Tab-separated table of C-alpha atoms in Angstrom:
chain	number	residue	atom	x	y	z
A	1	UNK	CA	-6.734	-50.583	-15.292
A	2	UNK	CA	-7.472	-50.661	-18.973
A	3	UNK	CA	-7.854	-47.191	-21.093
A	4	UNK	CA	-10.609	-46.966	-23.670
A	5	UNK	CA	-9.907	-47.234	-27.392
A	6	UNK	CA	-11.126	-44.261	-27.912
A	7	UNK	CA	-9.134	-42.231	-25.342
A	8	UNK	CA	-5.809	-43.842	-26.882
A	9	UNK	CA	-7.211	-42.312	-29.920
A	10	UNK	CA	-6.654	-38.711	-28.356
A	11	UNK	CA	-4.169	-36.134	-28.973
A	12	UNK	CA	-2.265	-36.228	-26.191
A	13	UNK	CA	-3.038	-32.618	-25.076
A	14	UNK	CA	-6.594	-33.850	-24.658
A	15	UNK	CA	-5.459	-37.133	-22.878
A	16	UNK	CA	-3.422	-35.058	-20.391
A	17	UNK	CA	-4.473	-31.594	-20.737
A	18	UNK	CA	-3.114	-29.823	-17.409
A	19	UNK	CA	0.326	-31.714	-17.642
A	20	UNK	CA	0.215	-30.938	-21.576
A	21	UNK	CA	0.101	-26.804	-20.426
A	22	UNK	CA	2.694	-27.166	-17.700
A	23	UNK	CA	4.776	-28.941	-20.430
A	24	UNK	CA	3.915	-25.763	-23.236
A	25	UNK	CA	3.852	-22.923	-20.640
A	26	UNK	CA	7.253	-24.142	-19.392
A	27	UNK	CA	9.088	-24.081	-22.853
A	28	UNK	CA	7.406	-20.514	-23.904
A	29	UNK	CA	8.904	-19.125	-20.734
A	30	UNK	CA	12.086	-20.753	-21.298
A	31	UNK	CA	12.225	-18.873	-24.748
A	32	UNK	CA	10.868	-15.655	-23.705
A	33	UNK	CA	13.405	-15.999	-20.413
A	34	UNK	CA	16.504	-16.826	-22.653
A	35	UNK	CA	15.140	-13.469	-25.388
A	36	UNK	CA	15.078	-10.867	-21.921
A	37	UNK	CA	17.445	-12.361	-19.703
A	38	UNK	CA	19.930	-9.128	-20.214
A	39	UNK	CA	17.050	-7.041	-18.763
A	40	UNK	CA	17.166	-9.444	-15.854
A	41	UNK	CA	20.820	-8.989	-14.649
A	42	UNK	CA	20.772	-5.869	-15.279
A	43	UNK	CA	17.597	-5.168	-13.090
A	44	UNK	CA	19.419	-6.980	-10.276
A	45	UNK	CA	22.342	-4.997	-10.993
A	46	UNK	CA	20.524	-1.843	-10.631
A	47	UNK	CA	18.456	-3.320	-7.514
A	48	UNK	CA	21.581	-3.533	-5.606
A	49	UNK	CA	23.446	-0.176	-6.424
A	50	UNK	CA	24.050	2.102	-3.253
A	51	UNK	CA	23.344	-0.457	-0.953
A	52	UNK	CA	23.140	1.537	2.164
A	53	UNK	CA	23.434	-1.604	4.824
A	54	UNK	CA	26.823	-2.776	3.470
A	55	UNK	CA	28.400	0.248	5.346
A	56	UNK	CA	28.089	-1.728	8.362
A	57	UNK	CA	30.649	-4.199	6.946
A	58	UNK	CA	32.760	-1.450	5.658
A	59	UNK	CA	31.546	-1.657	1.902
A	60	UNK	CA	30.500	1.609	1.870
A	61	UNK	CA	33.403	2.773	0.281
A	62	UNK	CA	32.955	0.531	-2.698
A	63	UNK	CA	29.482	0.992	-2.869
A	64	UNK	CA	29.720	4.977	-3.239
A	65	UNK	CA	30.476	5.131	-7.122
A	66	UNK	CA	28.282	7.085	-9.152
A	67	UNK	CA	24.854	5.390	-9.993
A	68	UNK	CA	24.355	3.782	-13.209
A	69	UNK	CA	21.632	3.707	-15.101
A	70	UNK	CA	20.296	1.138	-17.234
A	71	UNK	CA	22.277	1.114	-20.615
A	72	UNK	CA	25.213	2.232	-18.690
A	73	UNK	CA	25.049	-0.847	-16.302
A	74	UNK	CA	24.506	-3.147	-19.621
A	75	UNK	CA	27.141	-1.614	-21.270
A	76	UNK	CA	29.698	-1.573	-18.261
A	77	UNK	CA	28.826	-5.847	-17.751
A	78	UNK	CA	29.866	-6.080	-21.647
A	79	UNK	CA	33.152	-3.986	-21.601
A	80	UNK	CA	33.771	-5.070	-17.939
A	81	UNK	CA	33.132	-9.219	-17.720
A	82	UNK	CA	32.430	-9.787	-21.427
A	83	UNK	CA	29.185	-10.421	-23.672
A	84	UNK	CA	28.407	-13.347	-22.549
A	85	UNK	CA	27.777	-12.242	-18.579
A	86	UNK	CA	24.651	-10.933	-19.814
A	87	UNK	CA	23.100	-14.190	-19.318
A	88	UNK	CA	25.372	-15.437	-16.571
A	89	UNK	CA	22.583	-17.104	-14.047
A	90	UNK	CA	20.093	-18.217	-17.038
A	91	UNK	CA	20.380	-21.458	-15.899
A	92	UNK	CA	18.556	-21.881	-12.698
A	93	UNK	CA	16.645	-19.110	-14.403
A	94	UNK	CA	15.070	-20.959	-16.867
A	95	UNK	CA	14.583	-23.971	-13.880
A	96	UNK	CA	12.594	-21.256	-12.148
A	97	UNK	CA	10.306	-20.224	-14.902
A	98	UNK	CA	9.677	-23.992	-15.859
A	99	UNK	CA	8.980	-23.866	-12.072
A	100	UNK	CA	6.941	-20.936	-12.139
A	101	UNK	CA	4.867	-20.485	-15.208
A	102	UNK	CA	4.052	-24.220	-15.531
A	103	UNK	CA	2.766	-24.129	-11.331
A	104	UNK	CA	1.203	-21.084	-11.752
A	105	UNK	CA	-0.958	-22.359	-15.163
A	106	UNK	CA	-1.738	-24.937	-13.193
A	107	UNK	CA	-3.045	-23.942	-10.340
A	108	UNK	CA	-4.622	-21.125	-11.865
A	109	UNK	CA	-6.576	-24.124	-14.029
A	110	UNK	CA	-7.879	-25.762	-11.278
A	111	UNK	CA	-9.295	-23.057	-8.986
A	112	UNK	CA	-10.745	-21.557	-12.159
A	113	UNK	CA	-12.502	-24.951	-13.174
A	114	UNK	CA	-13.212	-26.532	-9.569
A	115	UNK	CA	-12.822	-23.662	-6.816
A	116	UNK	CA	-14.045	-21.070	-8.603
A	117	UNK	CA	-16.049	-22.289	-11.115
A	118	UNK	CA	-17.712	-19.854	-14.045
A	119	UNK	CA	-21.556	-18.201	-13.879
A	120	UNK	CA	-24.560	-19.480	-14.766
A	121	UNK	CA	-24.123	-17.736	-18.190
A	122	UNK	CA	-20.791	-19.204	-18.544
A	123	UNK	CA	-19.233	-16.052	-17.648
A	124	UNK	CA	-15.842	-15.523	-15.411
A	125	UNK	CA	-15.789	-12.141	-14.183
A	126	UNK	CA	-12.815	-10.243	-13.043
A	127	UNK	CA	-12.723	-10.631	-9.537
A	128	UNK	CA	-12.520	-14.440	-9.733
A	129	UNK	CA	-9.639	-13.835	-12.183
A	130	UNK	CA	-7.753	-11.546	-10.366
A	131	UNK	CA	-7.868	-13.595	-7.290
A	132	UNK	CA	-7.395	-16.930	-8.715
A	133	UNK	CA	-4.253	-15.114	-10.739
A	134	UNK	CA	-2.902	-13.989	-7.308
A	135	UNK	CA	-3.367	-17.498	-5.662
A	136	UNK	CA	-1.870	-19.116	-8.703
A	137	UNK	CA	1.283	-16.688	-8.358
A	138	UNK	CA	1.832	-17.321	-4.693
A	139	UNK	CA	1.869	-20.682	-5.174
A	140	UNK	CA	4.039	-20.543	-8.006
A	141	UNK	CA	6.479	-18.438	-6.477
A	142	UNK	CA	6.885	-19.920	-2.996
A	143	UNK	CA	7.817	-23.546	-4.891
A	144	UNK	CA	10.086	-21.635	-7.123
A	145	UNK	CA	11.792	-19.936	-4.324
A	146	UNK	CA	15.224	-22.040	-4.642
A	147	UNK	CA	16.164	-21.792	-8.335
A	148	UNK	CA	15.160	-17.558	-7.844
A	149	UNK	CA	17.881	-17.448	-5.092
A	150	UNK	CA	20.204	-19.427	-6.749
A	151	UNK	CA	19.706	-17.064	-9.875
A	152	UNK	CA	20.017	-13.750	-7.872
A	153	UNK	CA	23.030	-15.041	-5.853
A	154	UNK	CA	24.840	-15.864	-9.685
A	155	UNK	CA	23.913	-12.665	-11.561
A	156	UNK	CA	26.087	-10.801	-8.779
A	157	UNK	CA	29.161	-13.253	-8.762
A	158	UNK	CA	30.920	-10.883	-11.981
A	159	UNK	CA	30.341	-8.104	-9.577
A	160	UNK	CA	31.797	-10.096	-6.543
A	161	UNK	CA	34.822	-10.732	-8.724
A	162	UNK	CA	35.133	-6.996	-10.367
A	163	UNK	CA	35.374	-6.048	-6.580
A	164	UNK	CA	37.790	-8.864	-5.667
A	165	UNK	CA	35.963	-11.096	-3.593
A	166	UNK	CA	36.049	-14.847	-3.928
A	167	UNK	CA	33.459	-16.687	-5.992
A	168	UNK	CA	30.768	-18.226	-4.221
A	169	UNK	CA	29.695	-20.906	-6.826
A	170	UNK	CA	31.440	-23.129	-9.229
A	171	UNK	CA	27.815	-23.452	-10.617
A	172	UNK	CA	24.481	-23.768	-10.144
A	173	UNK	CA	24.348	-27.673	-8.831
A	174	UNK	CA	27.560	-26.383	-6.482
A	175	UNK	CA	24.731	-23.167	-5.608
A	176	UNK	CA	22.465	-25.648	-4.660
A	177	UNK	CA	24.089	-27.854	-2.658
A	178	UNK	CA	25.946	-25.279	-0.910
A	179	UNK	CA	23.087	-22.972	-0.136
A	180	UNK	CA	21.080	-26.595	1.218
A	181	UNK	CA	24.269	-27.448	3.818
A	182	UNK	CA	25.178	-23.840	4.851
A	183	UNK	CA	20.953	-23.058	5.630
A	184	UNK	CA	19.358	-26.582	5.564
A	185	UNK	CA	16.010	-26.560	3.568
A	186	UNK	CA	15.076	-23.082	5.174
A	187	UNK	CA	18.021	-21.589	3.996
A	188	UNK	CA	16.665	-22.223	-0.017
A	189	UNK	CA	13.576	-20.256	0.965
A	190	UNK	CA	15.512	-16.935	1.734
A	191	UNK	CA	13.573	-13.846	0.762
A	192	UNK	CA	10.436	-16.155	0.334
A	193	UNK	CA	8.261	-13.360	1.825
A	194	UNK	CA	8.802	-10.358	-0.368
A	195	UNK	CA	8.714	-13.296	-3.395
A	196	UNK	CA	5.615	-13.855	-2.882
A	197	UNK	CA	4.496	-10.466	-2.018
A	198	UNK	CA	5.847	-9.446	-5.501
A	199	UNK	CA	3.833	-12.542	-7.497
A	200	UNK	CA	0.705	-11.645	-5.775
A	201	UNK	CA	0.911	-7.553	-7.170
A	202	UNK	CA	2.193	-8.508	-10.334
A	203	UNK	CA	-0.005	-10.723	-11.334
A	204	UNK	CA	-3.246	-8.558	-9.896
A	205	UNK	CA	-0.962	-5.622	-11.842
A	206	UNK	CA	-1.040	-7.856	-15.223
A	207	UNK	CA	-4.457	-8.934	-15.038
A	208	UNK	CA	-6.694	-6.507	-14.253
A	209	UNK	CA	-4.806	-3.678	-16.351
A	210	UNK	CA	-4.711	-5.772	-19.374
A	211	UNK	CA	-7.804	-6.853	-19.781
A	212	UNK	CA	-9.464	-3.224	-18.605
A	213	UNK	CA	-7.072	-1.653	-21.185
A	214	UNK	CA	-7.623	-4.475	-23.615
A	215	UNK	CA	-11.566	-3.833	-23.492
A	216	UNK	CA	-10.929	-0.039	-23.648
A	217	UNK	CA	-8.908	-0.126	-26.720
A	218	UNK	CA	-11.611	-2.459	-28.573
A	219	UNK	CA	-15.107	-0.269	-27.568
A	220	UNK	CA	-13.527	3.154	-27.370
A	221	UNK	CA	-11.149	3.634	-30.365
A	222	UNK	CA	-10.812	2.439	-33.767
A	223	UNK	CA	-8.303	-0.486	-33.080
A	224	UNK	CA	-9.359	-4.154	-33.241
A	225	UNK	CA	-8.408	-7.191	-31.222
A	226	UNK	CA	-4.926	-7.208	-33.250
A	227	UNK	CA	-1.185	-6.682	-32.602
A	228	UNK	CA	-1.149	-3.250	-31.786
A	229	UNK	CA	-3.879	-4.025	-28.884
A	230	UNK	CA	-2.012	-6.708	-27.979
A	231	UNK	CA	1.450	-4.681	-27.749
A	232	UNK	CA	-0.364	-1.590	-26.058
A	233	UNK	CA	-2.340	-3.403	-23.751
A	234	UNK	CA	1.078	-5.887	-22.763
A	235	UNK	CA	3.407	-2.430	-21.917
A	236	UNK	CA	0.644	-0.757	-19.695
A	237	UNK	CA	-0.105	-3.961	-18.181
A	238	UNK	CA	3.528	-4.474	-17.561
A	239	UNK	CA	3.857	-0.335	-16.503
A	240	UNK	CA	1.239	-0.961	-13.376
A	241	UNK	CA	2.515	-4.321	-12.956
A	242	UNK	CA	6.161	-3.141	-12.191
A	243	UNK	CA	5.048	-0.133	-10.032
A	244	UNK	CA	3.373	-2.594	-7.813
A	245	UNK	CA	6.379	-4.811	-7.454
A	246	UNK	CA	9.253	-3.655	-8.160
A	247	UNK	CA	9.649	-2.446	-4.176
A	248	UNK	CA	9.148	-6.108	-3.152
A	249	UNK	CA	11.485	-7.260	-5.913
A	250	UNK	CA	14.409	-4.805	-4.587
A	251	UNK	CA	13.562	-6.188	-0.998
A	252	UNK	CA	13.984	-9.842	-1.885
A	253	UNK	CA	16.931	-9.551	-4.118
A	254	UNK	CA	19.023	-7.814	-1.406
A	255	UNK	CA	17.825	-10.652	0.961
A	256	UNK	CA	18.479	-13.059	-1.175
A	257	UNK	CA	21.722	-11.822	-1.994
A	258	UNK	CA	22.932	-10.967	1.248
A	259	UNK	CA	26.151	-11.950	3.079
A	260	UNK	CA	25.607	-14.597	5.692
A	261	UNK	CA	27.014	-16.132	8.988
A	262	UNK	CA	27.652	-19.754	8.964
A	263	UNK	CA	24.327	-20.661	10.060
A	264	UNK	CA	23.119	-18.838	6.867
A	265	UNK	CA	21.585	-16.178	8.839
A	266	UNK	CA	21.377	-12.992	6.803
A	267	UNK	CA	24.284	-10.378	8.156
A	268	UNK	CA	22.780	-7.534	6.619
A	269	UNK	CA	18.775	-7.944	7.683
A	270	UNK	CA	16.478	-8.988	10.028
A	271	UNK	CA	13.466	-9.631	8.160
A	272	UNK	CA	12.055	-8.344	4.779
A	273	UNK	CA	10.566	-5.328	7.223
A	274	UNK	CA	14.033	-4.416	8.322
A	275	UNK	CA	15.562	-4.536	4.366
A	276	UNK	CA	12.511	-2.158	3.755
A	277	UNK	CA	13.479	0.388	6.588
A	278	UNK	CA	17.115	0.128	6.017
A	279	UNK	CA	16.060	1.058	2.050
A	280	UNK	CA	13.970	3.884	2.907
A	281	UNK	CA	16.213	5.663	5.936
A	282	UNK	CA	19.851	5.089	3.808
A	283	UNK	CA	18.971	5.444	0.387
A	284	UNK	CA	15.612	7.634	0.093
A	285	UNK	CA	12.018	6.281	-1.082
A	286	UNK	CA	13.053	6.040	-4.205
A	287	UNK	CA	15.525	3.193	-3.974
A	288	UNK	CA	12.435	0.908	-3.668
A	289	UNK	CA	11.906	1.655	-7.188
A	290	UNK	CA	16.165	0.537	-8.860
A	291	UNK	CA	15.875	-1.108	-11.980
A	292	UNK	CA	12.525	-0.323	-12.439
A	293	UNK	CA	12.901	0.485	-16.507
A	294	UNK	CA	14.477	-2.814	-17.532
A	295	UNK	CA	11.199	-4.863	-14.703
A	296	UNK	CA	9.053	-2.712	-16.725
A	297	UNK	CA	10.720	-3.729	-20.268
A	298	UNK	CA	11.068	-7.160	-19.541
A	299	UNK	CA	7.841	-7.670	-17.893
A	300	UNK	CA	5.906	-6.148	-20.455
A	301	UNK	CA	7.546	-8.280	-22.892
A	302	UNK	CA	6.810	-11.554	-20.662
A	303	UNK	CA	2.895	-10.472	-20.745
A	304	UNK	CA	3.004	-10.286	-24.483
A	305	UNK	CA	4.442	-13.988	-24.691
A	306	UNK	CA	1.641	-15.223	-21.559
A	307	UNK	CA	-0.920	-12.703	-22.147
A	308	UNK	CA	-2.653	-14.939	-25.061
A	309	UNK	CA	-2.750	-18.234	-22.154
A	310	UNK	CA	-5.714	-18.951	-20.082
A	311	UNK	CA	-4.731	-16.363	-17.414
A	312	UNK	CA	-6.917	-13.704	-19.680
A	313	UNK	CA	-10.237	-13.538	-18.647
């Protein structure tokens, strides 16, 4: 079939708009991804500090050292496995934000334009925003599930080796493949539930506090729609964002990360219900919420690269 002169003519983001965003979204996350990536291990660092249910496999000894808090934990990964570490699991990190960001624009396009669809006065209200952004990051999430496993699993391997335990990747392809014949298909959607969980209150965190913030800065106090909104509105946004779900993020890194049988069955837990229990009675409430300063950080610094997309309302 033909195409019209005139839609040759186009600029290809017009001729393929939703492929065109997928395409732009995907390489602004890669940048922002590669810029806070040290935030990132050492979140997951700090997520699995104190791990109460490795006592039953007689790591408790090794998991009793003092708690570390964030700089501490940064610093220790540079004097301890060198600079570089800081950005050891990038890889399948970046394939999960390509993954991500470009599903979740996506998605979030079409049940905005054809699900959804704006008022009569051409207005999109908030509720259809917020739900539409929490649809969009399910969806996102669950088909990014793999390459967020195979990240978690690598930002602990300098840890595995500080504590003398054999390396369980030569890299990420080896991750891949060896995660896909120790679990099958299933085993690449480990910790899928809390995943999801987490997209869904982070992006209902992100949207509606920016915007309401946003709004409130504009009508209520001398600042304009400029930087400074921008900035203030991006670190409260990311502030609710990450006290909604950072709980679910502990929950699905320790799944994820988890020793398993040869069946990859988790050794540790159950279900994401059981992680959350375990949590709670070992550690206190309050473990729910390790590594919630550098989610916070890096979060609020991922709204002020996405914030400007077509997730605002």
């Amino acid at each position: 079939m033909s195409v019209p002169e005139e839609e040759r003519l186009l600029p290809l983001t017009q001729r393929w708009p939703r492929a065109s965003k997928f395409l732009l979204s995907g390489c602004a996350a890669t940048v922002a991804e590669l810029a806070t990536f040290p935030l990132d291990l050492t979140k997951t660092r700090l997520q699995m500090q104190g791990e109460a249910a490795l006592a039953r496999l007689g790591d408790g000894a090794r998991e009793s050292a003092p708690y570390r808090g964030m700089v501490r934990t940064a610093l220790g990964i540079i004097q301890e496995e060198g600079f570089l570490k800081l950005w050891q699991g990038v890889t399948p990190a970046i394939y999960r934000h390509v993954v991500y960001s470009g599903g979740r624009m996506v998605t979030y396009e079409h049940l905005r334009e054809v699900v959804f669809g704006k008022s009569e006065d051409e207005h999109y209200p908030l509720w259809k925003s917020v739900i539409g952004g929490m649809m969009a990051g399910v969806i996102g999430q669950f088909l990014a599930n793999p390459t967020d496993l195979v990240k978690v699993q690598m930002q602990m391997e300098g840890k595995r080796k500080l504590e003398g335990k054999p390396l369980r990747f030569r890299g990420v392809h080896h991750a891949f493949a060896k995660i896909l014949a120790e679990g099958g298909i299933r085993g690449l959607w480990a910790g899928w539930v809390p995943n999801i969980q987490r997209a869904a209150l982070v992006n209902m965190g992100d949207l509606t506090t920016y915007d309401t913030v946003k709004h409130y800065l504009v009508l209520n106090t001398p600042l304009e729609d400029n930087i400074m909104t921008h900035g203030l509105s991006s670190l409260c946004s990311g502030l609710v964002a990450s006290i909604l779900g950072t709980p679910a993020d502990v929950i699905k890194s320790r799944i994820m990360n988890q020793p398993r049988d040869k069946q990859g069955r988790g050794l540790l837990y159950k279900s994401s219900t059981d992680c959350l229990i375990q949590a709670v009675q070992g550690e206190g409430f309050m473990s729910l919420y390790k590594g919630f300063l550098p989610s916070w950080l890096r979060m609020a610094a991922m709204i002020v690269n996405s914030s400007r997309s077509h997730f605002k309302v």
